[in-house]
PDB file of C-alpha atoms in Angstrom:
ATOM      1  CA  MET A   1      -7.325 -24.911 -19.056  1.00 69.00           C
ATOM      2  CA  ASP A   2      -9.501 -23.326 -21.732  1.00 73.00           C
ATOM      3  CA  PHE A   3     -10.511 -19.740 -22.454  1.00 73.00           C
ATOM      4  CA  LYS A   4     -13.854 -19.937 -20.590  1.00 73.00           C
ATOM      5  CA  GLN A   5     -12.182 -21.276 -17.445  1.00 77.00           C
ATOM      6  CA  ILE A   6      -9.664 -18.413 -17.541  1.00 80.00           C
ATOM      7  CA  GLN A   7     -12.491 -15.897 -17.956  1.00 77.00           C
ATOM      8  CA  GLU A   8     -14.237 -17.379 -14.904  1.00 77.00           C
ATOM      9  CA  LEU A   9     -11.029 -17.062 -12.870  1.00 77.00           C
ATOM     10  CA  ILE A  10     -10.739 -13.424 -13.931  1.00 79.00           C
ATOM     11  CA  LYS A  11     -14.326 -12.739 -12.839  1.00 76.00           C
ATOM     12  CA  ILE A  12     -13.738 -14.420  -9.477  1.00 77.00           C
ATOM     13  CA  VAL A  13     -10.550 -12.438  -8.809  1.00 74.00           C
ATOM     14  CA  SER A  14     -12.104  -9.127  -9.911  1.00 74.00           C
ATOM     15  CA  LYS A  15     -15.136  -9.589  -7.609  1.00 75.00           C
ATOM     16  CA  SER A  16     -13.155 -10.794  -4.611  1.00 75.00           C
ATOM     17  CA  GLU A  17     -10.719  -9.224  -2.169  1.00 75.00           C
ATOM     18  CA  LEU A  18      -7.879 -11.302  -3.655  1.00 73.00           C
ATOM     19  CA  THR A  19      -4.955  -9.388  -5.142  1.00 76.00           C
ATOM     20  CA  GLU A  20      -3.163 -12.365  -6.699  1.00 77.00           C
ATOM     21  CA  LEU A  21      -4.101 -15.860  -7.825  1.00 76.00           C
ATOM     22  CA  LYS A  22      -1.698 -18.528  -9.132  1.00 80.00           C
ATOM     23  CA  VAL A  23      -2.933 -21.693 -10.831  1.00 79.00           C
ATOM     24  CA  GLU A  24      -0.799 -24.609 -12.030  1.00 79.00           C
ATOM     25  CA  GLN A  25      -2.411 -27.452 -13.911  1.00 76.00           C
ATOM     26  CA  GLU A  26      -0.840 -30.128 -16.142  1.00 76.00           C
ATOM     27  CA  GLY A  27       2.110 -28.017 -17.316  1.00 75.00           C
ATOM     28  CA  PHE A  28      -0.009 -24.844 -17.566  1.00 74.00           C
ATOM     29  CA  LYS A  29       0.674 -21.884 -15.274  1.00 80.00           C
ATOM     30  CA  ILE A  30      -1.280 -18.657 -14.940  1.00 81.00           C
ATOM     31  CA  THR A  31      -0.929 -15.799 -12.490  1.00 80.00           C
ATOM     32  CA  LEU A  32      -3.630 -13.165 -12.119  1.00 78.00           C
ATOM     33  CA  LYS A  33      -2.687 -10.018 -10.216  1.00 75.00           C
ATOM     34  CA  LYS A  34      -5.059  -7.230  -9.305  1.00 72.00           C
ATOM     35  CA  THR A  35      -3.687  -3.718  -8.996  1.00 65.00           C
ATOM     36  CA  GLY A  36      -5.434  -0.414  -9.876  1.00 55.00           C
ATOM     37  CA  THR A  37      -7.065  -2.028 -12.916  1.00 45.00           C
ATOM     38  CA  PRO A  38      -7.379  -5.797 -13.449  1.00 42.00           C
ATOM     39  CA  VAL A  39      -4.585  -7.411 -15.430  1.00 42.00           C
ATOM     40  CA  THR A  40      -5.460 -10.635 -17.208  1.00 44.00           C
ATOM     41  CA  MET A  41      -3.687 -13.343 -19.144  1.00 45.00           C
ATOM     42  CA  GLN A  42      -5.515 -14.957 -22.051  1.00 44.00           C
ATOM     43  CA  PRO A  43      -3.936 -17.788 -24.074  1.00 45.00           C
ATOM     44  CA  GLY A  44      -4.664 -18.049 -27.792  1.00 45.00           C
ATOM     45  CA  ALA A  45      -6.811 -15.828 -29.967  1.00 42.00           C
ATOM     46  CA  ALA A  46      -9.948 -14.185 -28.696  1.00 45.00           C
ATOM     47  CA  ARG A  47     -13.085 -13.804 -30.776  1.00 44.00           C
ATOM     48  CA  VAL A  48     -16.006 -11.431 -30.666  1.00 44.00           C
ATOM     49  CA  VAL A  49     -19.137 -13.401 -29.759  1.00 40.00           C
ATOM     50  CA  ALA A  50     -21.700 -13.961 -32.540  1.00 37.00           C
ATOM     51  CA  LEU A  51     -24.865 -11.885 -32.676  1.00 37.00           C
ATOM     52  CA  GLU A  52     -28.502 -12.643 -33.228  1.00 36.00           C
ATOM     53  CA  PRO A  53     -30.482  -9.597 -34.442  1.00 38.00           C
ATOM     54  CA  GLN A  54     -32.926  -9.606 -31.504  1.00 35.00           C
ATOM     55  CA  MET A  55     -30.527 -10.597 -28.757  1.00 37.00           C
ATOM     56  CA  PRO A  56     -27.361  -8.771 -27.607  1.00 38.00           C
ATOM     57  CA  VAL A  57     -24.516 -11.083 -26.634  1.00 38.00           C
ATOM     58  CA  SER A  58     -21.326 -10.383 -24.688  1.00 40.00           C
ATOM     59  CA  GLY A  59     -18.508  -9.012 -26.823  1.00 46.00           C
ATOM     60  CA  ALA A  60     -20.849  -7.161 -29.187  1.00 47.00           C
ATOM     61  CA  GLU A  61     -24.079  -5.307 -28.905  1.00 46.00           C
ATOM     62  CA  ILE A  62     -26.713  -4.528 -31.497  1.00 46.00           C
ATOM     63  CA  THR A  63     -29.364  -1.896 -31.188  1.00 45.00           C
ATOM     64  CA  THR A  64     -32.209  -1.186 -33.550  1.00 42.00           C
ATOM     65  CA  PRO A  65     -33.353   2.271 -34.577  1.00 43.00           C
ATOM     66  CA  SER A  66     -36.289   3.587 -32.603  1.00 43.00           C
ATOM     67  CA  GLU A  67     -39.475   4.317 -34.490  1.00 41.00           C
ATOM     68  CA  PRO A  68     -39.638   8.050 -35.264  1.00 42.00           C
ATOM     69  CA  ALA A  69     -42.602   9.965 -33.947  1.00 42.00           C
ATOM     70  CA  SER A  70     -45.032  11.028 -36.624  1.00 39.00           C
ATOM     71  CA  ALA A  71     -43.449  14.063 -38.287  1.00 40.00           C
ATOM     72  CA  ALA A  72     -46.514  14.875 -40.345  1.00 41.00           C
ATOM     73  CA  GLY A  73     -48.035  18.106 -39.138  1.00 40.00           C
ATOM     74  CA  SER A  74     -45.359  18.612 -36.480  1.00 38.00           C
ATOM     75  CA  GLY A  75     -43.239  20.915 -38.622  1.00 37.00           C
ATOM     76  CA  ALA A  76     -40.128  18.966 -37.562  1.00 37.00           C
ATOM     77  CA  LYS A  77     -37.351  18.723 -40.121  1.00 37.00           C
ATOM     78  CA  GLN A  78     -36.153  15.186 -40.794  1.00 34.00           C
ATOM     79  CA  GLU A  79     -32.432  14.901 -41.350  1.00 38.00           C
ATOM     80  CA  SER A  80     -31.385  11.754 -43.161  1.00 36.00           C
ATOM     81  CA  ALA A  81     -27.848  12.868 -43.961  1.00 39.00           C
ATOM     82  CA  LYS A  82     -26.325  11.279 -40.862  1.00 48.00           C
ATOM     83  CA  PRO A  83     -27.927   8.196 -39.291  1.00 50.00           C
ATOM     84  CA  SER A  84     -27.986   7.968 -35.501  1.00 56.00           C
ATOM     85  CA  ASP A  85     -25.667   5.661 -33.533  1.00 54.00           C
ATOM     86  CA  ASN A  86     -28.544   3.445 -32.365  1.00 69.00           C
ATOM     87  CA  GLN A  87     -28.730   1.588 -35.692  1.00 88.00           C
ATOM     88  CA  TYR A  88     -25.156   0.312 -35.495  1.00 92.00           C
ATOM     89  CA  ILE A  89     -23.563  -2.766 -33.972  1.00 92.00           C
ATOM     90  CA  THR A  90     -21.008  -1.916 -31.309  1.00 92.00           C
ATOM     91  CA  ILE A  91     -18.026  -4.250 -31.164  1.00 93.00           C
ATOM     92  CA  LYS A  92     -16.700  -4.301 -27.612  1.00 93.00           C
ATOM     93  CA  SER A  93     -13.401  -5.492 -26.216  1.00 94.00           C
ATOM     94  CA  PRO A  94     -13.581  -9.104 -25.019  1.00 94.00           C
ATOM     95  CA  MET A  95     -10.716  -8.502 -22.554  1.00 94.00           C
ATOM     96  CA  VAL A  96      -8.520  -6.013 -20.761  1.00 94.00           C
ATOM     97  CA  GLY A  97      -5.380  -5.129 -22.682  1.00 95.00           C
ATOM     98  CA  THR A  98      -3.786  -2.780 -25.203  1.00 96.00           C
ATOM     99  CA  PHE A  99      -5.700  -2.110 -28.442  1.00 96.00           C
ATOM    100  CA  TYR A 100      -3.789  -2.108 -31.736  1.00 96.00           C
ATOM    101  CA  ARG A 101      -5.351  -1.310 -35.112  1.00 96.00           C
ATOM    102  CA  SER A 102      -2.537  -2.947 -37.121  1.00 95.00           C
ATOM    103  CA  PRO A 103      -0.562  -6.201 -36.856  1.00 92.00           C
ATOM    104  CA  SER A 104       2.731  -4.280 -36.559  1.00 90.00           C
ATOM    105  CA  PRO A 105       3.916  -0.646 -36.589  1.00 89.00           C
ATOM    106  CA  GLU A 106       5.158  -0.974 -40.195  1.00 93.00           C
ATOM    107  CA  LYS A 107       1.833  -2.263 -41.538  1.00 93.00           C
ATOM    108  CA  GLY A 108      -1.468  -0.483 -42.116  1.00 93.00           C
ATOM    109  CA  PRO A 109      -4.576  -0.968 -39.982  1.00 95.00           C
ATOM    110  CA  PHE A 110      -6.636  -4.149 -40.239  1.00 96.00           C
ATOM    111  CA  VAL A 111      -9.735  -2.069 -41.061  1.00 96.00           C
ATOM    112  CA  LYS A 112     -10.463   1.602 -41.729  1.00 95.00           C
ATOM    113  CA  VAL A 113     -13.647   3.662 -41.635  1.00 96.00           C
ATOM    114  CA  GLY A 114     -15.671   2.804 -44.745  1.00 95.00           C
ATOM    115  CA  ASP A 115     -14.265  -0.728 -45.123  1.00 96.00           C
ATOM    116  CA  THR A 116     -16.729  -3.569 -45.609  1.00 96.00           C
ATOM    117  CA  ILE A 117     -15.951  -6.507 -43.339  1.00 96.00           C
ATOM    118  CA  ARG A 118     -17.073 -10.114 -43.452  1.00 95.00           C
ATOM    119  CA  LYS A 119     -17.432 -12.721 -40.723  1.00 91.00           C
ATOM    120  CA  GLY A 120     -13.935 -13.849 -39.738  1.00 92.00           C
ATOM    121  CA  THR A 121     -12.196 -10.616 -40.805  1.00 94.00           C
ATOM    122  CA  HIS A 122      -9.423  -9.625 -38.384  1.00 95.00           C
ATOM    123  CA  ILE A 123     -10.365  -6.163 -37.137  1.00 96.00           C
ATOM    124  CA  CYS A 124      -7.748  -5.476 -34.430  1.00 96.00           C
ATOM    125  CA  VAL A 125      -5.301  -6.993 -31.952  1.00 96.00           C
ATOM    126  CA  ILE A 126      -5.500  -6.776 -28.169  1.00 95.00           C
ATOM    127  CA  GLU A 127      -2.320  -7.453 -26.244  1.00 94.00           C
ATOM    128  CA  ALA A 128      -2.786  -8.966 -22.809  1.00 92.00           C
ATOM    129  CA  MET A 129       0.256 -10.035 -20.788  1.00 90.00           C
ATOM    130  CA  LYS A 130       2.576 -10.149 -23.840  1.00 88.00           C
ATOM    131  CA  LEU A 131       0.068 -12.285 -25.800  1.00 91.00           C
ATOM    132  CA  PHE A 132      -1.374 -10.731 -28.959  1.00 93.00           C
ATOM    133  CA  ASN A 133      -4.999 -11.790 -29.445  1.00 93.00           C
ATOM    134  CA  GLU A 134      -6.422 -11.248 -32.925  1.00 94.00           C
ATOM    135  CA  ILE A 135     -10.034 -10.120 -32.715  1.00 94.00           C
ATOM    136  CA  GLU A 136     -12.294 -11.256 -35.552  1.00 93.00           C
ATOM    137  CA  SER A 137     -15.687 -10.014 -36.664  1.00 91.00           C
ATOM    138  CA  GLU A 138     -18.571 -12.446 -36.238  1.00 82.00           C
ATOM    139  CA  PHE A 139     -20.839 -10.703 -38.748  1.00 87.00           C
ATOM    140  CA  ASP A 140     -20.844  -8.746 -42.022  1.00 93.00           C
ATOM    141  CA  GLY A 141     -20.966  -4.958 -42.065  1.00 95.00           C
ATOM    142  CA  LYS A 142     -19.343  -1.634 -42.857  1.00 96.00           C
ATOM    143  CA  VAL A 143     -16.967   0.109 -40.431  1.00 95.00           C
ATOM    144  CA  VAL A 144     -18.563   3.439 -39.473  1.00 95.00           C
ATOM    145  CA  LYS A 145     -16.286   4.574 -36.645  1.00 95.00           C
ATOM    146  CA  VAL A 146     -13.213   3.437 -34.710  1.00 96.00           C
ATOM    147  CA  LEU A 147     -13.883   4.260 -31.053  1.00 96.00           C
ATOM    148  CA  ALA A 148     -10.529   3.327 -29.458  1.00 96.00           C
ATOM    149  CA  GLU A 149      -7.159   5.000 -29.956  1.00 95.00           C
ATOM    150  CA  ASP A 150      -4.351   2.894 -31.418  1.00 95.00           C
ATOM    151  CA  ALA A 151      -1.906   1.565 -28.790  1.00 94.00           C
ATOM    152  CA  SER A 152      -4.191   2.637 -25.942  1.00 95.00           C
ATOM    153  CA  PRO A 153      -5.338   0.542 -22.969  1.00 96.00           C
ATOM    154  CA  VAL A 154      -8.869  -0.854 -23.188  1.00 95.00           C
ATOM    155  CA  GLU A 155     -11.155  -2.298 -20.542  1.00 95.00           C
ATOM    156  CA  TYR A 156     -13.390  -5.359 -20.761  1.00 93.00           C
ATOM    157  CA  GLU A 157     -16.488  -4.523 -22.866  1.00 93.00           C
ATOM    158  CA  GLN A 158     -15.157  -1.083 -23.857  1.00 95.00           C
ATOM    159  CA  PRO A 159     -16.611  -0.100 -27.259  1.00 94.00           C
ATOM    160  CA  LEU A 160     -14.011  -0.460 -30.052  1.00 95.00           C
ATOM    161  CA  PHE A 161     -15.911  -0.109 -33.352  1.00 95.00           C
ATOM    162  CA  LEU A 162     -19.299   0.969 -34.696  1.00 94.00           C
ATOM    163  CA  ILE A 163     -20.434  -1.257 -37.573  1.00 94.00           C
ATOM    164  CA  GLU A 164     -23.341  -0.720 -39.935  1.00 94.00           C
ATOM    165  CA  PRO A 165     -24.904  -4.137 -40.599  1.00 93.00           C
ATOM    166  CA  VAL A 166     -25.322  -5.242 -44.211  1.00 87.00           C
TER     167      VAL A 166
END
C-alpha cells in the first residue's frame, strides 16, 4: 500500500460515519481510528507538494501581492518596511500529527527565521502514530515566520511556515 492509497483511506474514514477501519494486505497492516480529531498512520517520509507560481497545490500555497491602488494624489503613506503576508508561500502540514522543529530534543531546529532554504531541505518533522515523517521543502526561499509551536499537535493543511520566495 502506498502513501496515496493511505491518504484516500484517511479521507474516506474522515468523511464517513466509521470510527475504525482495519486493512491487512500482503504483510502490511494499518488501523485508522476516529475519535475527537482524526488520527492517521503514514508510512515513510512525507513531502510538501511542489508549487507552480500560478497554481496552488495541496501541501503548500502561494499567493501573489495584490496591485496597490494608485497612491499618487491620495495622500496615503506607503510603508515598505514590512511586506504583507500575501507575498509569501505558506507551507502547510501534509498530515495530522505532532510538529517538531528539530530532529531531537538535544539538537537545534532544522530551520530558523531568516534561514535560506533550498529544494529538499528538511524543515521539520511530523510524528504520526509513532512514525517520524521528515518534511522537505519543494522550493527555494527564506524562512519569514514559523507558525506552529514546537511539539504541538497540527491538523491536515494547518499553516506551518511562511516562506519568502527567492
